[in-house]
Amino acid sequence: MNIPTKPMLSGERQDALAVDADVIVIGAGPAGMSAAIELASAGCQVIVLDLQPTPGGQIFRALQSNLEARPSTDSLLAALGSAYNAGRTLIQQFRATAGIDYRPETTVWDLRADGTVGWLKGEMAGYLRARHVVVANGAMERPTPFPGWTLPGVMTAGAVQTLIKAGRLQPEGQIVLAGTGPLIFLLADQLRRLGVRPALIARTDRFRDKIFALPHIRPAGIPALLKGLGWLARLRLAGIPMRSRVTELKAQGRDRLETVSLTVAGRGMELSCDLLVVHDGIIPAIELAHCAGLALEWRESDASWRPKTSQDGKAQMAAGPALTSGPCRIRISGDARQIGGADAAVAHGRHAAKAILAELGRASVRPPVGAADQTATDVQRTMAARPFIDAAFPLGLAAQLPDDTTIVCRCEEITAGSLRTSIHGGATDMNLIRGVTRCGMGPCQGRSCAVTLARLLGEAATRTPASPAPFRARPPLRPLPLGALAKLSGLDPELAEVVSLEDKPEAALGGDTNG
Amino acid sequence: MFTPIGSAEATITIFLDGRPIPARAGETIAACLMRAAAPYFRTTPVTSSPRLPFCMIGHCFDCLIEIDGVGSRQACLSQVCDGMRVRTQEGPAAIVGGQTQ
């Protein structure tokens, strides 16, 4: 196939392209807010694009409106506790910093390494360009395919937390929490404060995981560990049933969840259930980084990809032809870079911002000797508990790959069995499997199935590939109404530029190639 | 499955398949319909299985619903407006003026 290539823009030309801001920050969670505050305080023009209506990200979701609605939200705020209320100062500072152009309810559907960002707000869409982009779009919960996971009544722990925070709702009825990781204990403790008693906390982790994790404890990580032990102690005191070493989780029911079955230490049990809450840790949301052509690395221990970045978040281009010319202008921060939680995200957002300020030549007065790497030290300190957490809560619900009858692709309802058939038939590439089976071709664009398919490929591989490549990601990454596309503003300068008619497909020149 | 924490303070109304549902300004359609105990938001195009929101943060696209005549919108990312008309989606989408196969 003869792919027409476009002449590269010269460095001079690249600099001459108009920019809309010094920095565009994608996401207004802890990392995005802290980066924006640091950058704008140093005099940068910063545009912050946020999918949510108010700043805070998922961890501090709707905190501002819940604070404004007091006293009617007092019990809600009390139940969510310090982990949630801690966001108050950061949000206030973000709101009060001049030079931050905050654009809520804005979807990012395109990102390029040259600093171009495609956005959508309501029925309006366009492109923006900046000298630097900070990707702080956070994380998602690890997809955990198990029998019945698509049934109404099965939700993730994060989903329930979102309903508490933004919906001011609490679950009722017979509730089972299943899985592993700190979030499930935090949620259980928050439910306890709301007076909700789960029928069972079904933990996949084992006591021996904790023993093996002990050598990973670092002094700076001890406060986080104590917090976790506090949750566990309160749940035990409240007498909430808890089992560990849970395997073979199944959700059963006709049109909605009716019963949950599982195996505890080799013994099967079944209980009636209205709401099954699952959680198996969180993984970076890679779709923006991947769309921009940035390098990703597959981490077998996390069963997920994460972007390859330097310590200050600077991303690098993936090998192969790039869509854009010039240097990579993207940094990735917070959980989108490496899972670390809110404190680590705040620290890294600030660290990434410092690096950008240095590149822009706007670094504030030289810090005193010895304090030069303060932001880097903060990043290390706030990540100190991670090695222990990762070792203590290994992959649980997703540890075993699903059996053949279990749905992997929720959108197109493709089972692990059909994927294995395709793989045994010789498919070695995720894009090929997508084309053949439609796995990853539904509305979520592979967000829920990509990591599982990568592992199914690994399961069959005689020699493990160095790093499985995810489904190719192309804009729009999220649905873009045709009306908005027609009215696109800030038209991408590279697209608007007619280099020659030879790079146009034949159909555009009047030929009718498709019949 | 879900009940309000404290008083619901529903001051506006949206319509699900024509049925009025009290809503709180600022909440998402997904939260509003979960409180109203909607049994499903859509049935899938492939096997017509019912679905409710799974992730609530815009990743899973299981909460797709028709909002004011526009199909397949994410209910977890869309806020309620007074008088909004929401419809559950059944199976595959129909082609306007044509037939699905």
XYZ file of C-alpha atoms in Angstrom:
616
model
C 0.000 0.000 0.000
C 1.322 3.381 -0.943
C 0.617 5.782 1.919
C 1.113 9.393 0.845
C 3.333 11.284 3.230
C 3.133 14.949 4.010
C 6.165 17.203 4.148
C 7.247 17.810 7.744
C 6.733 21.287 9.094
C 10.007 22.997 9.843
C 10.764 23.886 13.433
C 10.323 27.551 12.576
C 6.911 26.930 11.082
C 5.846 24.861 14.064
C 6.646 27.718 16.440
C 4.738 30.141 14.255
C 1.453 28.244 14.683
C -0.879 30.241 16.864
C -1.417 28.935 20.378
C -4.518 29.506 22.489
C -2.715 29.195 25.824
C 0.641 28.416 27.327
C -0.667 25.181 28.783
C -3.806 23.089 28.336
C -4.582 20.828 31.289
C -6.939 17.913 30.646
C -8.818 16.956 33.793
C -9.507 18.873 37.006
C -8.829 16.208 39.582
C -6.011 16.524 42.139
C -3.211 16.378 39.514
C -4.851 18.732 37.021
C -5.853 21.284 39.667
C -2.454 21.344 41.317
C -0.621 21.668 37.974
C -2.951 24.482 36.872
C -2.562 26.388 40.155
C 1.242 26.169 39.965
C 1.372 27.224 36.304
C -1.127 30.075 36.540
C 0.479 31.395 39.732
C 3.722 31.739 37.756
C 1.940 33.842 35.143
C 1.044 31.216 32.550
C -2.229 31.273 30.658
C -3.830 27.923 31.440
C -6.941 26.361 29.924
C -8.385 23.490 31.968
C -10.740 21.118 30.150
C -12.887 19.036 32.511
C -15.498 16.394 31.754
C -17.251 17.152 35.055
C -19.418 20.189 35.913
C -17.232 21.200 38.884
C -13.547 20.729 39.711
C -12.464 17.829 41.931
C -12.077 14.797 39.714
C -13.596 11.521 40.884
C -12.106 11.607 44.384
C -13.512 15.060 45.211
C -16.510 14.678 42.915
C -19.280 17.237 43.645
C -17.493 18.334 46.838
C -18.112 21.989 46.099
C -21.882 21.596 45.605
C -22.131 19.308 48.635
C -20.401 21.948 50.766
C -22.688 24.665 49.412
C -25.781 22.561 50.180
C -24.992 22.307 53.894
C -26.601 21.657 56.350
C -28.735 19.246 54.316
C -25.569 17.412 53.211
C -23.980 17.273 56.682
C -24.552 13.549 57.136
C -23.257 12.853 53.629
C -20.065 14.855 54.238
C -19.577 13.196 57.624
C -19.922 9.737 56.070
C -17.461 10.472 53.271
C -14.980 11.584 55.895
C -11.576 13.202 55.653
C -10.550 11.465 52.398
C -13.267 13.490 50.652
C -13.293 16.736 52.631
C -9.522 17.057 52.156
C -10.179 18.400 48.658
C -11.796 21.594 49.902
C -8.646 23.760 50.098
C -7.345 22.611 46.720
C -10.659 23.366 45.000
C -10.886 26.798 46.666
C -7.337 27.597 45.582
C -8.076 26.402 42.031
C -11.178 28.610 41.850
C -9.315 31.613 43.280
C -6.236 31.465 41.039
C -6.301 34.131 38.317
C -5.144 32.982 34.898
C -6.976 29.636 34.968
C -9.579 29.440 32.210
C -11.706 26.585 33.588
C -14.011 24.925 31.066
C -16.293 22.391 32.777
C -18.477 19.779 31.047
C -15.957 19.667 28.219
C -15.097 16.393 26.522
C -11.688 15.858 24.956
C -12.000 13.705 21.843
C -8.623 14.235 20.205
C -5.077 14.800 21.411
C -1.913 15.158 19.370
C 1.675 15.210 20.468
C 2.158 18.713 19.029
C -0.158 20.180 21.677
C -3.427 20.148 19.708
C -6.550 19.186 21.646
C -10.004 18.487 20.201
C -12.820 19.505 22.567
C -16.616 19.271 22.722
C -18.988 21.211 24.956
C -22.691 20.723 24.374
C -23.181 21.226 20.649
C -19.935 23.173 20.190
C -16.639 21.597 19.250
C -13.226 22.771 18.169
C -9.481 22.530 18.425
C -7.207 24.300 20.867
C -3.445 24.395 20.802
C -0.899 25.123 23.514
C 2.866 25.046 24.007
C 2.420 22.315 26.603
C -0.342 19.868 27.477
C -0.776 18.185 30.855
C -2.839 15.011 30.578
C -4.450 14.410 33.964
C -7.478 12.349 32.982
C -7.055 9.929 35.864
C -7.806 6.266 36.095
C -10.510 3.681 35.711
C -11.351 0.604 37.740
C -9.758 -2.559 36.431
C -12.259 -4.435 34.268
C -13.134 -7.717 35.984
C -14.943 -10.070 33.640
C -16.787 -12.781 35.595
C -20.023 -14.629 34.866
C -22.941 -12.227 35.142
C -20.950 -8.990 35.387
C -23.220 -7.295 32.851
C -26.416 -7.861 34.875
C -28.292 -4.824 36.237
C -27.419 -4.766 39.938
C -23.679 -5.295 39.430
C -21.644 -2.090 39.750
C -18.119 -1.040 40.565
C -17.126 0.386 43.955
C -16.278 3.656 42.223
C -19.763 3.791 40.714
C -21.350 3.460 44.153
C -19.055 6.188 45.504
C -20.064 8.445 42.611
C -23.735 7.829 43.395
C -23.053 8.774 47.025
C -21.035 11.904 46.204
C -22.799 13.278 43.144
C -26.175 11.568 43.445
C -26.542 11.882 47.252
C -27.807 8.296 47.209
C -27.005 5.305 49.365
C -27.461 1.660 48.465
C -30.140 -0.366 50.206
C -31.156 -4.007 50.381
C -28.880 -7.023 50.402
C -25.424 -5.739 49.407
C -22.289 -7.784 48.697
C -18.892 -6.136 48.246
C -16.421 -8.304 46.357
C -12.814 -7.867 45.364
C -9.722 -6.265 46.736
C -7.825 -3.010 47.177
C -8.092 -0.071 49.571
C -11.141 1.415 47.824
C -13.400 -1.472 48.802
C -12.563 -0.977 52.502
C -12.921 2.798 52.249
C -16.339 2.340 50.623
C -17.399 -0.228 53.220
C -16.418 2.172 55.994
C -18.320 5.020 54.336
C -21.384 2.760 54.011
C -21.045 1.829 57.684
C -21.165 5.530 58.606
C -24.294 5.913 56.496
C -25.840 3.082 58.491
C -25.688 0.654 55.565
C -24.587 -2.875 56.514
C -23.264 -4.984 53.653
C -24.302 -8.658 53.932
C -20.748 -9.691 53.077
C -17.358 -8.306 52.180
C -15.874 -10.996 49.950
C -12.137 -10.363 49.739
C -9.982 -11.996 47.115
C -6.740 -11.123 48.946
C -5.105 -13.480 51.418
C -3.387 -12.984 54.720
C -0.157 -14.286 53.216
C -0.202 -11.414 50.680
C 0.168 -9.063 53.647
C 3.090 -11.064 55.021
C 4.834 -10.998 51.638
C 4.136 -7.259 51.410
C 5.747 -6.422 54.766
C 9.253 -5.849 53.356
C 7.764 -3.129 51.116
C 6.735 -0.932 54.052
C 8.503 2.455 54.008
C 8.360 4.930 56.909
C 6.658 7.580 54.736
C 3.959 5.072 53.848
C 2.989 4.271 57.427
C 0.199 6.903 57.777
C -1.573 5.407 54.756
C -1.237 1.917 56.229
C -2.635 3.056 59.574
C -5.602 4.588 57.777
C -6.279 1.243 56.089
C -5.973 -0.669 59.349
C -8.409 1.815 60.903
C -11.046 1.044 58.268
C -10.598 -2.692 58.793
C -10.783 -2.390 62.585
C -14.002 -0.352 62.427
C -15.585 -2.822 59.983
C -14.686 -5.708 62.298
C -16.006 -3.849 65.348
C -19.252 -3.206 63.499
C -19.481 -6.956 62.944
C -19.731 -6.755 59.168
C -19.155 -10.274 57.792
C -15.876 -10.519 55.927
C -14.314 -13.494 54.141
C -10.967 -13.627 52.410
C -9.528 -15.972 49.746
C -12.701 -15.628 47.708
C -12.678 -17.083 44.188
C -15.141 -18.074 41.445
C -17.473 -15.112 41.838
C -20.682 -15.372 39.811
C -23.657 -13.031 39.518
C -26.897 -14.774 38.666
C -30.358 -13.644 37.697
C -32.659 -13.361 34.726
C -33.184 -9.676 33.959
C -31.352 -8.427 37.016
C -29.090 -9.679 39.763
C -30.792 -12.145 42.086
C -28.062 -14.236 43.679
C -24.290 -14.221 44.052
C -22.257 -17.400 44.300
C -18.626 -17.654 45.302
C -16.044 -20.000 46.745
C -14.400 -19.235 50.092
C -11.279 -21.249 50.815
C -12.566 -24.140 48.696
C -16.180 -24.093 50.015
C -18.960 -22.827 47.773
C -21.664 -20.476 49.032
C -24.610 -18.693 47.476
C -26.591 -15.741 48.810
C -29.423 -13.596 47.571
C -28.273 -10.158 46.530
C -29.717 -6.827 45.332
C -26.437 -5.050 44.662
C -23.056 -6.626 43.959
C -20.239 -4.086 44.238
C -16.975 -5.163 42.629
C -13.498 -3.679 42.758
C -10.088 -4.965 41.728
C -7.854 -1.919 41.934
C -7.507 0.894 39.447
C -5.499 1.293 36.252
C -4.428 4.393 34.285
C -6.874 5.700 31.654
C -4.643 5.514 28.584
C -6.969 6.503 25.753
C -5.710 10.094 25.412
C -2.030 9.129 25.593
C -2.589 6.297 23.138
C -4.528 8.499 20.693
C -1.652 11.013 20.728
C 0.728 8.283 19.595
C 2.616 8.166 22.890
C 4.610 5.164 23.995
C 2.890 2.791 26.426
C 4.286 -0.037 28.476
C 2.423 -3.196 29.432
C 2.909 -4.196 33.062
C 2.099 -7.832 33.652
C 1.889 -7.425 37.449
C -0.787 -4.726 37.020
C -2.328 -6.392 33.956
C -2.550 -2.965 32.357
C -0.758 -0.394 30.257
C 0.688 2.840 31.444
C 2.328 5.632 29.482
C 6.115 5.730 29.339
C 7.113 8.952 31.030
C 10.102 10.546 32.668
C 9.912 11.415 36.357
C 8.424 14.857 35.583
C 5.722 13.237 33.444
C 7.206 13.979 30.042
C 5.803 11.496 27.557
C 7.634 10.025 24.617
C 6.418 9.170 21.157
C 5.770 5.540 20.281
C 8.065 4.073 17.668
C 6.847 4.354 14.112
C 5.399 7.109 11.943
C 3.862 10.026 13.837
C 0.837 12.057 12.831
C 2.438 15.300 13.903
C 5.849 16.831 13.524
C 8.045 18.541 16.068
C 8.768 17.674 19.674
C 6.289 15.948 21.980
C 4.576 18.641 24.040
C 2.719 16.349 26.429
C 3.246 15.545 30.075
C 1.138 13.012 31.921
C 0.388 13.448 35.605
C -1.460 11.826 38.465
C -3.152 8.439 38.230
C -3.159 8.689 34.418
C 0.644 8.306 34.657
C 1.008 5.950 37.586
C -1.573 4.909 40.174
C -0.759 6.672 43.438
C -3.927 8.286 44.777
C -4.841 11.899 45.484
C -1.827 13.047 47.515
C 0.604 11.630 44.972
C -1.400 13.237 42.165
C -1.245 16.668 43.830
C 2.512 16.288 44.313
C 3.101 15.119 40.766
C 0.910 17.825 39.228
C 3.093 20.404 40.952
C 6.266 18.615 39.893
C 5.174 18.454 36.240
C 4.216 22.143 36.374
C 7.683 23.086 37.673
C 9.265 21.230 34.763
C 7.037 23.077 32.289
C 7.857 26.428 33.896
C 11.551 25.644 33.560
C 11.103 24.837 29.860
C 9.123 28.022 29.296
C 11.845 29.982 31.079
C 9.382 31.133 33.710
C 10.712 29.322 36.714
C 10.243 31.542 39.742
C 13.200 32.842 41.706
C 15.792 30.101 42.052
C 14.884 27.998 45.049
C 17.411 27.970 47.879
C 20.132 25.336 47.615
C 18.880 22.011 48.908
C 15.239 22.789 48.145
C 15.712 22.577 44.387
C 14.167 19.134 44.166
C 11.416 19.698 46.709
C 8.636 18.751 44.284
C 10.499 15.589 43.258
C 10.943 14.632 46.917
C 7.233 15.195 47.519
C 6.398 12.853 44.632
C 8.584 10.138 46.177
C 7.175 10.654 49.670
C 3.545 10.506 48.519
C 4.204 7.302 46.543
C 5.899 5.622 49.500
C 2.954 3.425 50.450
C 2.368 2.133 46.919
C 4.814 -0.781 46.813
C 3.195 -2.180 49.974
C -0.352 -1.616 48.688
C 0.479 -3.227 45.331
C 2.001 -6.267 47.046
C -0.702 -6.573 49.709
C -3.586 -6.354 47.207
C -2.534 -8.309 44.127
C -4.887 -8.845 41.213
C -7.997 -10.546 42.615
C -11.190 -10.846 40.583
C -9.145 -10.494 37.381
C -6.370 -12.865 38.496
C -7.817 -15.827 36.606
C -8.702 -15.152 32.992
C -12.438 -15.642 32.371
C -13.838 -18.988 31.242
C -15.123 -19.394 27.689
C -18.745 -18.473 28.409
C -17.973 -15.190 30.166
C -18.483 -11.916 28.306
C -15.273 -9.932 27.840
C -16.527 -7.140 25.546
C -19.566 -5.689 27.325
C -20.668 -3.578 24.347
C -20.694 -6.236 21.643
C -21.220 -9.130 24.086
C -18.211 -11.104 22.886
C -17.249 -14.024 25.115
C -13.766 -15.139 26.071
C -14.526 -18.336 24.112
C -15.031 -16.508 20.791
C -11.868 -14.520 21.404
C -9.915 -17.703 22.161
C -11.280 -19.273 18.959
C -10.031 -16.292 17.021
C -6.648 -16.449 18.745
C -6.284 -20.185 18.210
C -7.170 -19.539 14.569
C -3.972 -17.556 14.284
C -4.870 -13.982 15.249
C -1.990 -12.356 17.100
C -2.984 -8.724 16.920
C -5.746 -6.904 18.811
C -6.760 -4.814 15.789
C -7.238 -7.923 13.674
C -9.378 -9.521 16.389
C -11.415 -6.327 16.625
C -12.014 -6.438 12.886
C -13.005 -10.094 12.902
C -15.077 -10.340 16.081
C -16.128 -6.689 16.742
C -14.555 -6.958 20.227
C -13.702 -3.380 21.193
C -15.799 -1.877 18.409
C -18.792 -0.847 20.521
C -19.484 2.531 22.097
C -16.843 2.210 24.846
C -14.184 1.718 22.152
C -12.420 -1.050 24.016
C -12.065 0.704 27.368
C -13.646 -2.286 29.147
C -12.154 -5.178 27.174
C -8.698 -4.160 25.938
C -6.700 -5.333 28.967
C -8.499 -8.696 29.055
C -7.993 -9.319 25.347
C -4.294 -8.457 25.709
C -4.021 -11.086 28.443
C -5.940 -13.684 26.408
C -3.392 -13.138 23.643
C -0.602 -13.546 26.188
C -2.185 -16.761 27.500
C -1.985 -18.318 24.021
C 1.398 -16.931 23.021
C 4.208 -19.458 22.818
C 6.642 -16.650 23.362
C 5.328 -13.612 25.210
C 5.501 -10.431 23.163
C 7.509 -7.670 24.860
C 4.487 -5.424 25.185
C 1.075 -6.142 23.657
C -0.251 -3.177 21.681
C -3.767 -1.989 22.537
C -6.470 -1.382 19.923
C -5.400 1.451 17.652
C -7.115 4.596 18.990
C -8.394 7.166 16.558
C -10.299 10.383 17.164
C -13.026 11.001 18.036
C -12.297 9.171 21.284
C -15.772 9.971 22.522
C -19.009 10.514 20.592
C -18.947 13.776 18.632
C -22.288 14.992 17.214
C -22.154 15.650 13.462
C -23.658 19.097 14.057
C -20.752 20.001 16.334
C -18.270 18.632 13.821
C -19.845 20.766 11.079
C -19.415 23.915 13.181
C -15.888 23.061 14.311
C -13.962 26.138 15.462
C -10.222 26.736 15.699
C -9.847 24.379 12.775
C -6.753 22.271 13.107
C -4.100 24.278 11.232
C -2.438 21.187 9.849
C -5.709 19.847 8.504
C -6.678 23.200 7.004
C -3.472 23.395 5.060
C -3.686 21.942 1.551
C -0.290 20.474 0.820
C -1.225 18.895 -2.471
C -4.216 17.154 -3.949
C -2.180 13.976 -4.175
C -2.682 13.237 -0.497
C -6.439 13.200 -0.925
C -8.174 9.858 -1.359
C -9.437 9.177 -4.855
C -13.065 9.588 -3.807
C -12.443 13.215 -2.835
C -11.228 13.949 -6.348
C -14.438 12.704 -7.926
C -13.551 9.036 -8.298
C -16.026 6.526 -6.941
C -13.945 3.851 -5.313
C -16.521 2.393 -3.012
C -19.289 1.864 -5.542
C -31.365 -0.396 45.080
C -30.568 3.259 45.978
C -32.289 5.689 48.300
C -31.636 9.393 49.034
C -29.242 10.350 51.846
C -31.356 12.802 53.824
C -34.170 14.602 52.017
C -34.209 14.264 48.226
C -34.871 17.966 47.457
C -36.248 17.109 44.039
C -37.585 20.395 42.696
C -37.666 19.753 38.953
C -39.164 17.043 36.751
C -37.820 14.922 33.943
C -39.769 12.371 31.931
C -38.712 8.759 31.415
C -40.707 7.242 28.556
C -43.369 9.842 29.300
C -43.517 9.120 33.045
C -42.739 12.160 35.261
C -39.776 11.672 37.630
C -38.778 14.174 40.317
C -35.182 15.349 39.886
C -32.676 17.483 41.771
C -31.005 20.268 39.789
C -27.327 19.418 39.375
C -27.650 15.646 39.511
C -26.912 13.374 36.577
C -29.642 11.598 34.666
C -28.061 8.307 35.749
C -28.319 9.175 39.465
C -31.875 10.423 39.027
C -33.017 7.240 37.270
C -31.218 4.981 39.761
C -33.146 6.702 42.568
C -36.342 6.202 40.567
C -35.473 2.467 40.421
C -35.512 2.268 36.625
C -35.059 -1.463 35.889
C -32.771 -0.721 32.914
C -31.621 2.221 30.770
C -31.303 0.253 27.545
C -31.277 -3.247 26.166
C -28.226 -4.262 24.184
C -28.169 -4.239 20.370
C -26.859 -7.829 20.179
C -28.942 -9.896 22.641
C -31.434 -7.315 23.946
C -30.131 -7.801 27.498
C -31.053 -5.094 29.998
C -28.300 -2.815 31.294
C -27.908 -0.306 34.104
C -24.899 1.965 34.720
C -21.784 0.009 35.694
C -18.930 2.515 36.198
C -20.742 5.880 36.568
C -17.680 7.825 35.356
C -17.986 7.673 31.592
C -15.832 4.643 30.750
C -18.256 1.756 30.301
C -20.990 3.347 28.131
C -23.568 0.991 29.660
C -25.750 3.945 30.737
C -26.553 4.961 27.140
C -30.022 6.449 26.826
C -31.998 8.719 24.515
C -32.042 12.315 25.755
C -34.356 14.869 24.115
C -34.497 12.863 20.920
C -30.763 12.156 20.647
C -29.907 8.482 21.094
C -26.984 6.773 22.834
C -25.977 9.567 25.185
C -24.123 8.823 28.418
C -26.590 9.311 31.280
C -23.759 9.375 33.839
C -22.201 12.442 32.184
C -25.420 14.361 31.458
C -27.121 16.600 33.998
C -30.897 16.778 34.366
C -32.848 19.804 33.097
C -36.441 20.646 33.943
C -38.791 19.046 31.421
C -36.079 16.872 29.853
C -37.452 13.881 27.938
C -35.499 10.688 28.349
C -36.298 7.394 26.652
C -34.941 3.919 27.257
C -33.328 2.324 24.207
C -34.480 -1.089 23.060
C -32.083 -3.283 21.087
C -30.356 -1.980 17.979
C -31.058 1.559 16.793
C -33.483 1.958 13.906
C -32.317 3.771 10.803
C -34.412 6.908 10.357
C -36.880 6.418 7.510
C -35.654 2.882 6.916
C -35.559 -0.519 8.505
C -32.939 -2.312 10.493
C -31.916 -5.709 9.311
